mmCIF file of C-alpha atoms and ligand atoms in Angstrom:
data_model
loop_
_atom_site.group_PDB
_atom_site.id
_atom_site.type_symbol
_atom_site.label_atom_id
_atom_site.label_comp_id
_atom_site.label_asym_id
_atom_site.label_seq_id
_atom_site.Cartn_x
_atom_site.Cartn_y
_atom_site.Cartn_z
ATOM 1 C CA MET D 1 0.000 0.000 0.000
ATOM 2 C CA ARG D 2 1.339 3.439 -0.905
ATOM 3 C CA PRO D 3 1.892 5.661 2.166
ATOM 4 C CA PRO D 4 -0.568 8.584 2.284
ATOM 5 C CA THR D 5 1.025 11.710 0.870
ATOM 6 C CA LEU D 6 1.591 14.580 3.253
ATOM 7 C CA PRO D 7 -0.203 17.874 2.667
ATOM 8 C CA ARG D 8 2.043 20.356 0.916
ATOM 9 C CA LEU D 9 3.034 23.768 2.293
ATOM 10 C CA LEU D 10 4.851 26.563 0.482
ATOM 11 C CA ILE D 11 6.982 28.783 2.726
ATOM 12 C CA ALA D 12 7.738 32.238 1.335
ATOM 13 C CA ALA D 13 10.664 33.751 3.257
ATOM 14 C CA SER D 14 13.612 35.570 1.820
ATOM 15 C CA GLY D 15 16.552 37.881 2.161
ATOM 16 C CA THR D 16 17.805 38.335 5.707
ATOM 17 C CA GLY D 17 18.343 36.091 8.712
ATOM 18 C CA GLY D 18 15.529 38.014 10.399
ATOM 19 C CA HIS D 19 13.075 36.683 7.811
ATOM 20 C CA LEU D 20 14.611 33.255 7.196
ATOM 21 C CA PHE D 21 15.429 31.901 10.667
ATOM 22 C CA PRO D 22 11.878 32.228 12.107
ATOM 23 C CA ALA D 23 10.568 30.491 8.975
ATOM 24 C CA ILE D 24 13.160 27.715 9.283
ATOM 25 C CA ALA D 25 12.328 27.313 12.987
ATOM 26 C CA THR D 26 8.633 26.936 12.112
ATOM 27 C CA ALA D 27 9.394 24.530 9.265
ATOM 28 C CA GLU D 28 11.378 22.359 11.720
ATOM 29 C CA GLN D 29 8.108 21.847 13.663
ATOM 30 C CA LEU D 30 6.083 20.825 10.608
ATOM 31 C CA ALA D 31 7.308 17.331 9.841
ATOM 32 C CA ASP D 32 3.692 16.453 9.008
ATOM 33 C CA TYR D 33 3.900 18.665 5.886
ATOM 34 C CA GLN D 34 5.852 18.375 2.692
ATOM 35 C CA ILE D 35 7.506 21.769 2.548
ATOM 36 C CA GLU D 36 8.868 23.646 -0.440
ATOM 37 C CA TRP D 37 10.364 27.146 -0.327
ATOM 38 C CA LEU D 38 9.802 30.337 -2.267
ATOM 39 C CA GLY D 39 12.641 32.842 -2.362
ATOM 40 C CA VAL D 40 14.624 35.204 -4.542
ATOM 41 C CA PRO D 41 17.735 34.295 -6.572
ATOM 42 C CA ASP D 42 21.085 35.245 -4.979
ATOM 43 C CA ARG D 43 19.753 35.954 -1.490
ATOM 44 C CA LEU D 44 20.617 34.216 1.803
ATOM 45 C CA GLU D 45 17.999 31.481 1.233
ATOM 46 C CA THR D 46 20.177 29.955 -1.497
ATOM 47 C CA LYS D 47 22.753 29.230 1.269
ATOM 48 C CA LEU D 48 20.471 28.524 4.247
ATOM 49 C CA VAL D 49 17.535 26.649 2.772
ATOM 50 C CA SER D 50 18.295 24.979 -0.539
ATOM 51 C CA ASP D 51 20.009 21.895 0.943
ATOM 52 C CA ARG D 52 16.921 21.084 3.073
ATOM 53 C CA TYR D 53 13.931 22.232 1.030
ATOM 54 C CA ARG D 54 13.255 22.488 -2.668
ATOM 55 C CA LEU D 55 13.768 26.178 -3.439
ATOM 56 C CA HIS D 56 11.741 27.987 -6.114
ATOM 57 C CA THR D 57 12.756 31.543 -6.923
ATOM 58 C CA VAL D 58 11.021 34.607 -8.353
ATOM 59 C CA LYS D 59 12.365 38.123 -8.821
ATOM 60 C CA VAL D 60 10.755 40.706 -6.569
ATOM 61 C CA GLY D 61 11.713 44.251 -5.601
ATOM 62 C CA GLY D 62 10.375 47.218 -3.680
ATOM 63 C CA PHE D 63 8.460 50.093 -5.228
ATOM 64 C CA GLN D 64 10.294 53.434 -5.507
ATOM 65 C CA GLN D 65 8.890 56.542 -3.842
ATOM 66 C CA LYS D 66 8.469 58.432 -7.142
ATOM 67 C CA LEU D 67 6.153 57.137 -9.843
ATOM 68 C CA GLY D 68 7.910 56.531 -13.163
ATOM 69 C CA LEU D 69 9.366 53.917 -15.455
ATOM 70 C CA GLY D 70 10.880 52.093 -12.463
ATOM 71 C CA THR D 71 7.429 51.700 -10.865
ATOM 72 C CA LEU D 72 6.006 50.269 -14.073
ATOM 73 C CA LYS D 73 8.896 47.804 -14.342
ATOM 74 C CA THR D 74 8.401 46.690 -10.716
ATOM 75 C CA LEU D 75 4.653 46.311 -11.270
ATOM 76 C CA LEU D 76 5.160 44.176 -14.390
ATOM 77 C CA GLY D 77 7.755 42.110 -12.529
ATOM 78 C CA LEU D 78 5.309 41.608 -9.650
ATOM 79 C CA MET D 79 2.561 40.463 -12.017
ATOM 80 C CA GLY D 80 4.955 38.009 -13.671
ATOM 81 C CA SER D 81 5.923 36.639 -10.243
ATOM 82 C CA VAL D 82 2.272 36.269 -9.210
ATOM 83 C CA PHE D 83 1.571 34.155 -12.320
ATOM 84 C CA LYS D 84 4.647 32.024 -11.675
ATOM 85 C CA VAL D 85 3.706 31.373 -8.030
ATOM 86 C CA ARG D 86 0.077 30.720 -8.982
ATOM 87 C CA LYS D 87 1.199 28.034 -11.433
ATOM 88 C CA LEU D 88 3.515 26.535 -8.816
ATOM 89 C CA LEU D 89 0.759 26.410 -6.174
ATOM 90 C CA ARG D 90 -1.803 24.922 -8.544
ATOM 91 C CA GLU D 91 0.411 22.316 -10.205
ATOM 92 C CA GLY D 92 2.063 21.398 -6.892
ATOM 93 C CA GLN D 93 -1.337 21.036 -5.163
ATOM 94 C CA PHE D 94 -0.207 23.072 -2.181
ATOM 95 C CA SER D 95 -2.633 23.440 0.736
ATOM 96 C CA GLY D 96 -1.517 26.955 1.644
ATOM 97 C CA VAL D 97 1.312 29.422 2.202
ATOM 98 C CA PHE D 98 3.266 30.458 5.283
ATOM 99 C CA THR D 99 5.275 33.683 5.020
ATOM 100 C CA THR D 100 7.375 35.879 7.285
ATOM 101 C CA GLY D 101 6.590 39.025 5.302
ATOM 102 C CA GLY D 102 8.865 41.254 3.225
ATOM 103 C CA TYR D 103 8.707 41.665 -0.567
ATOM 104 C CA ILE D 104 8.376 37.933 -1.259
ATOM 105 C CA ALA D 105 5.074 37.903 0.662
ATOM 106 C CA GLY D 106 3.398 40.061 -2.031
ATOM 107 C CA PRO D 107 3.363 37.617 -4.973
ATOM 108 C CA ALA D 108 2.919 34.629 -2.639
ATOM 109 C CA LEU D 109 -0.158 36.180 -1.073
ATOM 110 C CA PHE D 110 -1.752 37.400 -4.328
ATOM 111 C CA ALA D 111 -1.235 34.008 -5.934
ATOM 112 C CA ALA D 112 -2.519 31.987 -2.976
ATOM 113 C CA ARG D 113 -5.597 34.119 -2.329
ATOM 114 C CA SER D 114 -6.539 34.127 -6.024
ATOM 115 C CA LEU D 115 -6.689 30.318 -5.755
ATOM 116 C CA GLY D 116 -8.635 30.465 -2.484
ATOM 117 C CA LEU D 117 -5.702 29.061 -0.486
ATOM 118 C CA PRO D 118 -5.068 30.123 3.131
ATOM 119 C CA VAL D 119 -2.071 32.296 4.002
ATOM 120 C CA ILE D 120 -0.521 32.480 7.450
ATOM 121 C CA LEU D 121 1.806 35.424 7.979
ATOM 122 C CA HIS D 122 4.305 35.883 10.806
ATOM 123 C CA GLU D 123 5.375 39.453 11.517
ATOM 124 C CA SER D 124 8.265 39.689 13.950
ATOM 125 C CA ASN D 125 8.617 43.492 14.246
ATOM 126 C CA ALA D 126 6.957 45.801 16.768
ATOM 127 C CA LEU D 127 6.065 48.092 13.854
ATOM 128 C CA PRO D 128 4.761 45.735 11.151
ATOM 129 C CA GLY D 129 6.304 46.157 7.703
ATOM 130 C CA LYS D 130 4.396 47.860 4.875
ATOM 131 C CA VAL D 131 3.681 44.562 3.119
ATOM 132 C CA THR D 132 2.201 43.139 6.323
ATOM 133 C CA ARG D 133 0.045 46.206 6.943
ATOM 134 C CA LEU D 134 -1.247 46.103 3.384
ATOM 135 C CA PHE D 135 -1.981 42.383 3.132
ATOM 136 C CA ALA D 136 -2.789 41.368 6.722
ATOM 137 C CA PRO D 137 -6.577 41.572 6.270
ATOM 138 C CA TRP D 138 -6.317 38.964 3.496
ATOM 139 C CA CYS D 139 -4.483 36.438 5.650
ATOM 140 C CA SER D 140 -6.179 33.610 7.534
ATOM 141 C CA THR D 141 -4.044 34.441 10.563
ATOM 142 C CA VAL D 142 -1.333 36.973 11.327
ATOM 143 C CA ALA D 143 1.040 35.737 14.034
ATOM 144 C CA LEU D 144 2.924 38.496 15.851
ATOM 145 C CA GLY D 145 6.277 38.659 17.574
ATOM 146 C CA PHE D 146 5.295 41.657 19.692
ATOM 147 C CA GLU D 147 1.888 42.307 21.278
ATOM 148 C CA SER D 148 2.279 46.033 20.544
ATOM 149 C CA ALA D 149 2.092 45.331 16.777
ATOM 150 C CA THR D 150 -1.622 44.507 17.160
ATOM 151 C CA LYS D 151 -2.610 48.169 17.106
ATOM 152 C CA TYR D 152 -1.337 48.587 13.530
ATOM 153 C CA LEU D 153 -3.361 45.632 12.228
ATOM 154 C CA LYS D 154 -6.883 46.343 13.399
ATOM 155 C CA ASN D 155 -8.569 44.705 10.371
ATOM 156 C CA ALA D 156 -6.682 41.429 10.620
ATOM 157 C CA LYS D 157 -7.015 38.275 12.688
ATOM 158 C CA THR D 158 -3.914 38.608 14.867
ATOM 159 C CA ILE D 159 -2.441 36.520 17.642
ATOM 160 C CA CYS D 160 0.786 37.133 19.551
ATOM 161 C CA VAL D 161 3.061 34.075 19.620
ATOM 162 C CA GLY D 162 6.536 35.629 19.921
ATOM 163 C CA THR D 163 9.093 34.923 17.202
ATOM 164 C CA PRO D 164 10.282 31.369 16.495
ATOM 165 C CA VAL D 165 13.956 30.680 17.166
ATOM 166 C CA ARG D 166 16.105 27.923 15.700
ATOM 167 C CA SER D 167 16.439 24.608 17.547
ATOM 168 C CA GLN D 168 19.990 25.543 18.704
ATOM 169 C CA PHE D 169 18.329 28.126 21.005
ATOM 170 C CA ARG D 170 15.986 25.588 22.534
ATOM 171 C CA SER D 171 18.418 22.837 23.484
ATOM 172 C CA ALA D 172 20.573 22.647 26.609
ATOM 173 C CA PRO D 173 23.878 24.554 26.350
ATOM 174 C CA ASP D 174 26.621 22.396 24.821
ATOM 175 C CA PRO D 175 29.731 22.554 27.078
ATOM 176 C CA THR D 176 32.001 21.931 24.057
ATOM 177 C CA ALA D 177 30.533 24.802 22.035
ATOM 178 C CA LEU D 178 32.666 27.891 21.350
ATOM 179 C CA LYS D 179 35.892 25.825 21.567
ATOM 180 C CA ASP D 180 36.762 27.170 18.142
ATOM 181 C CA LEU D 181 36.896 30.704 19.568
ATOM 182 C CA ALA D 182 39.291 29.806 22.410
ATOM 183 C CA ILE D 183 37.898 32.476 24.726
ATOM 184 C CA SER D 184 38.529 32.672 28.466
ATOM 185 C CA LYS D 185 36.006 30.675 30.516
ATOM 186 C CA GLU D 186 35.846 33.199 33.355
ATOM 187 C CA ALA D 187 36.370 36.661 31.842
ATOM 188 C CA PRO D 188 33.371 38.902 31.147
ATOM 189 C CA LEU D 189 32.381 38.485 27.508
ATOM 190 C CA ILE D 190 30.887 41.161 25.268
ATOM 191 C CA VAL D 191 29.317 39.972 22.014
ATOM 192 C CA VAL D 192 28.857 42.520 19.239
ATOM 193 C CA VAL D 193 26.458 41.751 16.408
ATOM 194 C CA GLY D 194 24.954 43.886 13.646
ATOM 195 C CA GLY D 195 22.164 41.635 12.339
ATOM 196 C CA SER D 196 22.688 38.960 9.702
ATOM 197 C CA GLN D 197 24.616 41.318 7.417
ATOM 198 C CA GLY D 198 26.782 43.120 9.967
ATOM 199 C CA ALA D 199 26.829 46.869 10.655
ATOM 200 C CA VAL D 200 29.870 48.866 9.577
ATOM 201 C CA ALA D 201 29.053 51.973 11.657
ATOM 202 C CA LEU D 202 28.595 49.850 14.774
ATOM 203 C CA ASN D 203 31.857 48.032 14.029
ATOM 204 C CA GLN D 204 33.780 51.309 13.817
ATOM 205 C CA LEU D 205 32.394 52.508 17.143
ATOM 206 C CA VAL D 206 33.211 49.240 18.872
ATOM 207 C CA ARG D 207 36.802 49.186 17.592
ATOM 208 C CA GLN D 208 37.364 52.620 19.125
ATOM 209 C CA CYS D 209 35.902 51.581 22.470
ATOM 210 C CA ALA D 210 37.238 48.057 22.855
ATOM 211 C CA PRO D 211 40.798 48.818 24.142
ATOM 212 C CA ALA D 212 39.318 50.268 27.370
ATOM 213 C CA TRP D 213 37.137 47.166 27.776
ATOM 214 C CA PHE D 214 40.196 44.902 27.377
ATOM 215 C CA GLU D 215 41.949 46.980 30.073
ATOM 216 C CA ALA D 216 38.985 46.216 32.330
ATOM 217 C CA GLY D 217 39.523 42.460 31.723
ATOM 218 C CA ALA D 218 36.695 41.884 29.232
ATOM 219 C CA TRP D 219 36.844 39.823 26.055
ATOM 220 C CA VAL D 220 35.013 40.755 22.868
ATOM 221 C CA VAL D 221 33.577 38.504 20.156
ATOM 222 C CA HIS D 222 32.742 40.773 17.267
ATOM 223 C CA ILE D 223 30.525 39.543 14.402
ATOM 224 C CA THR D 224 31.471 42.024 11.720
ATOM 225 C CA GLY D 225 29.480 40.934 8.645
ATOM 226 C CA GLU D 226 31.099 40.244 5.283
ATOM 227 C CA SER D 227 31.306 43.797 3.960
ATOM 228 C CA ASP D 228 33.371 45.648 6.553
ATOM 229 C CA PRO D 229 36.345 47.263 4.766
ATOM 230 C CA ASP D 230 38.312 47.341 8.026
ATOM 231 C CA LEU D 231 37.996 43.710 9.081
ATOM 232 C CA ARG D 232 41.554 43.560 10.432
ATOM 233 C CA GLY D 233 41.357 47.004 12.055
ATOM 234 C CA LEU D 234 41.873 45.704 15.598
ATOM 235 C CA ALA D 235 44.085 42.995 17.062
ATOM 236 C CA HIS D 236 44.262 41.976 20.714
ATOM 237 C CA PRO D 237 44.544 38.632 22.555
ATOM 238 C CA HIS D 238 41.039 39.211 24.026
ATOM 239 C CA TYR D 239 39.443 40.009 20.674
ATOM 240 C CA ARG D 240 37.849 37.697 18.105
ATOM 241 C CA ALA D 241 36.437 39.136 14.877
ATOM 242 C CA LEU D 242 34.352 36.927 12.565
ATOM 243 C CA PRO D 243 32.277 37.770 9.496
ATOM 244 C CA PHE D 244 29.485 35.347 10.500
ATOM 245 C CA TYR D 245 29.019 32.761 13.233
ATOM 246 C CA HIS D 246 26.660 29.812 13.126
ATOM 247 C CA ASN D 247 26.344 28.964 16.830
ATOM 248 C CA MET D 248 24.743 32.218 17.994
ATOM 249 C CA ALA D 249 22.873 30.362 20.759
ATOM 250 C CA ALA D 250 26.097 29.312 22.506
ATOM 251 C CA LEU D 251 27.580 32.753 22.027
ATOM 252 C CA PHE D 252 24.620 34.609 23.533
ATOM 253 C CA GLN D 253 24.332 32.062 26.360
ATOM 254 C CA ARG D 254 27.964 32.736 27.278
ATOM 255 C CA ALA D 255 27.794 36.544 26.820
ATOM 256 C CA ASN D 256 27.567 38.846 29.836
ATOM 257 C CA LEU D 257 26.477 41.688 27.557
ATOM 258 C CA ALA D 258 25.523 42.061 23.895
ATOM 259 C CA ILE D 259 25.925 45.197 21.828
ATOM 260 C CA SER D 260 23.582 44.896 18.900
ATOM 261 C CA ARG D 261 21.379 46.348 16.205
ATOM 262 C CA ALA D 262 17.681 45.837 17.007
ATOM 263 C CA GLY D 263 16.416 43.372 14.402
ATOM 264 C CA ALA D 264 13.506 41.337 15.754
ATOM 265 C CA GLY D 265 15.349 38.041 15.259
ATOM 266 C CA THR D 266 18.333 38.989 17.399
ATOM 267 C CA LEU D 267 16.158 40.577 20.092
ATOM 268 C CA THR D 268 14.112 37.401 20.379
ATOM 269 C CA GLU D 269 17.291 35.367 20.750
ATOM 270 C CA LEU D 270 18.620 37.742 23.418
ATOM 271 C CA ALA D 271 15.390 37.218 25.359
ATOM 272 C CA VAL D 272 15.525 33.430 25.010
ATOM 273 C CA THR D 273 19.161 33.351 26.202
ATOM 274 C CA HIS D 274 18.527 35.948 28.983
ATOM 275 C CA THR D 275 21.212 38.265 27.629
ATOM 276 C CA PRO D 276 21.356 41.929 28.721
ATOM 277 C CA SER D 277 22.028 44.285 25.852
ATOM 278 C CA ILE D 278 22.917 47.715 24.582
ATOM 279 C CA LEU D 279 20.820 48.284 21.450
ATOM 280 C CA ILE D 280 21.733 50.707 18.666
ATOM 281 C CA PRO D 281 18.941 50.457 16.053
ATOM 282 C CA TYR D 282 19.943 50.677 12.394
ATOM 283 C CA PRO D 283 18.943 54.292 11.625
ATOM 284 C CA PHE D 284 18.051 53.613 7.974
ATOM 285 C CA ALA D 285 15.814 50.594 8.547
ATOM 286 C CA ALA D 286 12.394 50.969 6.879
ATOM 287 C CA GLU D 287 10.268 53.459 8.854
ATOM 288 C CA ASP D 288 12.848 53.245 11.666
ATOM 289 C CA HIS D 289 11.219 49.962 12.742
ATOM 290 C CA GLN D 290 14.267 48.794 14.733
ATOM 291 C CA THR D 291 13.731 51.663 17.178
ATOM 292 C CA TYR D 292 10.212 50.336 17.869
ATOM 293 C CA ASN D 293 11.684 46.878 18.582
ATOM 294 C CA ALA D 294 14.424 48.280 20.807
ATOM 295 C CA THR D 295 11.939 50.443 22.710
ATOM 296 C CA VAL D 296 10.005 47.355 23.825
ATOM 297 C CA PHE D 297 13.213 45.905 25.294
ATOM 298 C CA ALA D 298 14.342 49.217 26.830
ATOM 299 C CA ASN D 299 10.921 49.873 28.403
ATOM 300 C CA ALA D 300 10.960 46.371 29.877
ATOM 301 C CA GLY D 301 14.368 47.070 31.468
ATOM 302 C CA ALA D 302 16.064 44.360 29.380
ATOM 303 C CA ALA D 303 18.230 46.722 27.346
ATOM 304 C CA ILE D 304 19.742 50.174 27.120
ATOM 305 C CA LEU D 305 18.781 51.999 23.929
ATOM 306 C CA PHE D 306 21.049 54.454 22.123
ATOM 307 C CA ARG D 307 20.242 56.221 18.869
ATOM 308 C CA GLN D 308 23.261 56.041 16.587
ATOM 309 C CA SER D 309 23.040 59.768 15.736
ATOM 310 C CA GLU D 310 23.398 60.728 19.403
ATOM 311 C CA LEU D 311 25.936 58.112 20.431
ATOM 312 C CA THR D 312 29.630 58.993 20.809
ATOM 313 C CA PRO D 313 32.434 56.451 21.341
ATOM 314 C CA ASP D 314 32.919 57.864 24.864
ATOM 315 C CA MET D 315 29.265 57.259 25.743
ATOM 316 C CA LEU D 316 29.369 53.672 24.553
ATOM 317 C CA GLN D 317 32.727 52.983 26.149
ATOM 318 C CA ASN D 318 31.646 54.341 29.548
ATOM 319 C CA SER D 319 28.215 52.661 29.527
ATOM 320 C CA VAL D 320 29.844 49.293 29.005
ATOM 321 C CA LEU D 321 32.511 49.927 31.673
ATOM 322 C CA THR D 322 29.802 50.970 34.151
ATOM 323 C CA LEU D 323 27.672 47.915 33.376
ATOM 324 C CA LEU D 324 30.654 45.568 33.753
ATOM 325 C CA LYS D 325 31.125 46.930 37.290
ATOM 326 C CA GLU D 326 27.399 46.633 38.118
ATOM 327 C CA ARG D 327 26.873 42.887 38.069
ATOM 328 C CA MET D 328 23.534 43.225 39.877
ATOM 329 C CA ARG D 329 22.230 45.571 37.189
ATOM 330 C CA LEU D 330 23.290 43.083 34.488
ATOM 331 C CA ASP D 331 21.544 40.267 36.368
ATOM 332 C CA GLN D 332 18.389 42.353 36.611
ATOM 333 C CA MET D 333 18.494 43.155 32.873
ATOM 334 C CA ALA D 334 18.969 39.432 32.163
ATOM 335 C CA GLU D 335 15.852 38.626 34.222
ATOM 336 C CA ARG D 336 13.856 41.283 32.373
ATOM 337 C CA ALA D 337 15.032 39.876 29.041
ATOM 338 C CA ALA D 338 13.985 36.370 30.126
ATOM 339 C CA ALA D 339 10.516 37.688 30.964
ATOM 340 C CA LEU D 340 10.079 38.708 27.302
ATOM 341 C CA ALA D 341 10.924 35.249 25.922
ATOM 342 C CA VAL D 342 8.324 32.981 24.321
ATOM 343 C CA ILE D 343 10.105 29.637 24.306
ATOM 344 C CA ASP D 344 7.499 27.659 22.372
ATOM 345 C CA SER D 345 6.885 30.248 19.657
ATOM 346 C CA ALA D 346 7.901 27.824 16.880
ATOM 347 C CA GLU D 347 5.398 25.204 18.112
ATOM 348 C CA GLN D 348 2.649 27.829 18.456
ATOM 349 C CA THR D 349 3.293 29.204 14.970
ATOM 350 C CA ALA D 350 3.378 25.702 13.478
ATOM 351 C CA GLN D 351 0.053 24.944 15.151
ATOM 352 C CA LEU D 352 -1.478 28.078 13.630
ATOM 353 C CA VAL D 353 -0.340 26.838 10.229
ATOM 354 C CA ARG D 354 -1.970 23.451 10.873
ATOM 355 C CA ASP D 355 -5.194 25.041 12.116
ATOM 356 C CA SER D 356 -5.483 27.286 9.051
ATOM 357 C CA LEU D 357 -4.677 24.525 6.580
ATOM 358 C CA ALA D 358 -6.583 21.717 8.290
ATOM 359 C CA PRO D 359 -10.024 21.986 6.685
ATOM 360 C CA ARG D 360 -8.560 22.052 3.186
ATOM 361 C CA SER D 361 -6.068 19.198 3.821
ATOM 362 C CA ALA D 362 -8.896 17.098 5.279
ATOM 363 C CA THR D 363 -11.031 17.726 2.194
ATOM 364 C CA MET D 364 -8.183 16.938 -0.159
ATOM 365 C CA SER D 365 -7.335 13.639 1.531
ATOM 366 C CA LYS D 366 -10.922 12.299 1.412
ATOM 367 C CA PRO D 367 -11.021 9.212 -0.794
ATOM 368 C CA GLY D 368 -12.481 9.884 -4.193
ATOM 369 C CA LEU D 369 -11.832 13.632 -4.167
HETATM 370 C C1 UD1 U 401 18.571 45.931 8.325
HETATM 371 C C2 UD1 U 401 17.188 45.409 8.497
HETATM 372 O O1 UD1 U 401 16.238 46.019 8.056
HETATM 373 N N1 UD1 U 401 17.102 44.228 9.174
HETATM 374 C C3 UD1 U 401 15.813 43.591 9.372
HETATM 375 C C4 UD1 U 401 15.902 42.081 9.027
HETATM 376 O O2 UD1 U 401 16.721 41.339 9.867
HETATM 377 P P1 UD1 U 401 18.274 41.059 10.043
HETATM 378 O O3 UD1 U 401 18.641 39.778 9.480
HETATM 379 O O4 UD1 U 401 19.059 42.250 9.618
HETATM 380 O O5 UD1 U 401 18.385 41.039 11.655
HETATM 381 P P2 UD1 U 401 17.740 40.151 12.782
HETATM 382 O O6 UD1 U 401 18.367 40.641 14.020
HETATM 383 O O7 UD1 U 401 16.256 40.144 12.764
HETATM 384 O O8 UD1 U 401 18.223 38.654 12.462
HETATM 385 C C5 UD1 U 401 19.545 38.298 12.365
HETATM 386 C C6 UD1 U 401 19.619 36.813 12.476
HETATM 387 O O9 UD1 U 401 20.848 36.374 11.949
HETATM 388 C C7 UD1 U 401 21.494 35.559 12.932
HETATM 389 N N2 UD1 U 401 22.948 35.669 12.791
HETATM 390 C C8 UD1 U 401 23.521 36.896 12.736
HETATM 391 C C9 UD1 U 401 24.874 37.004 12.613
HETATM 392 C C10 UD1 U 401 25.664 35.817 12.597
HETATM 393 O O10 UD1 U 401 26.882 35.826 12.506
HETATM 394 N N3 UD1 U 401 25.030 34.619 12.688
HETATM 395 C C11 UD1 U 401 23.681 34.508 12.775
HETATM 396 O O11 UD1 U 401 23.142 33.386 12.839
HETATM 397 C C12 UD1 U 401 21.009 36.067 14.259
HETATM 398 O O12 UD1 U 401 21.240 35.100 15.256
HETATM 399 C C13 UD1 U 401 19.531 36.341 13.927
HETATM 400 O O13 UD1 U 401 18.775 35.156 13.965
HETATM 401 O O14 UD1 U 401 14.597 41.501 9.264
HETATM 402 C C14 UD1 U 401 14.127 41.592 10.620
HETATM 403 C C15 UD1 U 401 12.786 40.868 10.671
HETATM 404 O O15 UD1 U 401 11.864 41.488 9.853
HETATM 405 C C16 UD1 U 401 14.037 43.063 11.042
HETATM 406 O O16 UD1 U 401 13.644 43.169 12.387
HETATM 407 C C17 UD1 U 401 15.391 43.735 10.834
HETATM 408 O O17 UD1 U 401 15.303 45.094 11.206
#
């Protein structure tokens, strides 16, 4: 007897770690679905996803502010992508779409809804992205990373579930992890991270401040991103600079303090690993959404928020030195961060996917249909 085929789910997630990792974490909980992926050529998904899931790609881009030839080109491109995804969904007999927003969500949502298929959208930011705000009312369910996002999505069916984190963040700390970095076991550790692509301005600030932190006995692991022109700008026995690191869970678990941009993915991980932080939102992020994320953490007492435009190297250097001396304050910030964590977000999000797809999958699997 042939085994019953699993219902099929298309996941549309693309571009940055902040969009891909929550989608991967949710996919890891959906072994009862046959999953395929929708992304964009040449983005991070070609490295992170294609060895595990069949990856289909379409070209999508954002609309420019001014109307003109560029807008027309983007619109035609979008229509072409919608047709391509529609064909994929129909021929592949998919039961629905799960997306984490961003540009890829547009064609996925248009195509799915035009076929009457359910769409579940996860929005991890405190200020939902434009695509989410526009399309949320058309989704079966919109899962939110932050409760405060609800107020921007009044016409949608929303539910706060936190943001899913990868399995590495949900397993017990591995005592052999971080061996590759050969860092002191006892010294205070500062981890610097600028999102999945790194942050050159943050890197420059940190390099100016770090010598005083080394003097104070601290070590620094600095995730620089691939595009920093000054990658070898600092050398010290207590300093490790890396373009990207895969075991972020172990790194955050070990860190006494993180200095970070305020992408929703990283913030969620800092909460799950109870890591106190200094947050410097990326000032050019769409609609300044990272400041909204960081404000939630700062208001909760889990982080200190600095705007990049107002932050001098002296301010950053002294804040870190003060925090390193105030262990009780760091412990309190860690507790506040822990209070923001939703450990089972991946399971909750996966269940929302099942609930939205269930009636259709049940119909499709009835004999004779
Ligand atoms: C510049 C920008 O607009 N960034 C947005 C992007 O996320 P972006 O990817 O920039 O940033 P996030 O902080 O959300 O996610 C980064 C992810 O990459 C991982 N990581 C990072 C470095 C590394 O070496 N190894 C590693 O695994 C982190 O652990 C985290 O899971 O989408 C997020 C979700 O919509 C937004 O909140 C961010 O504002």
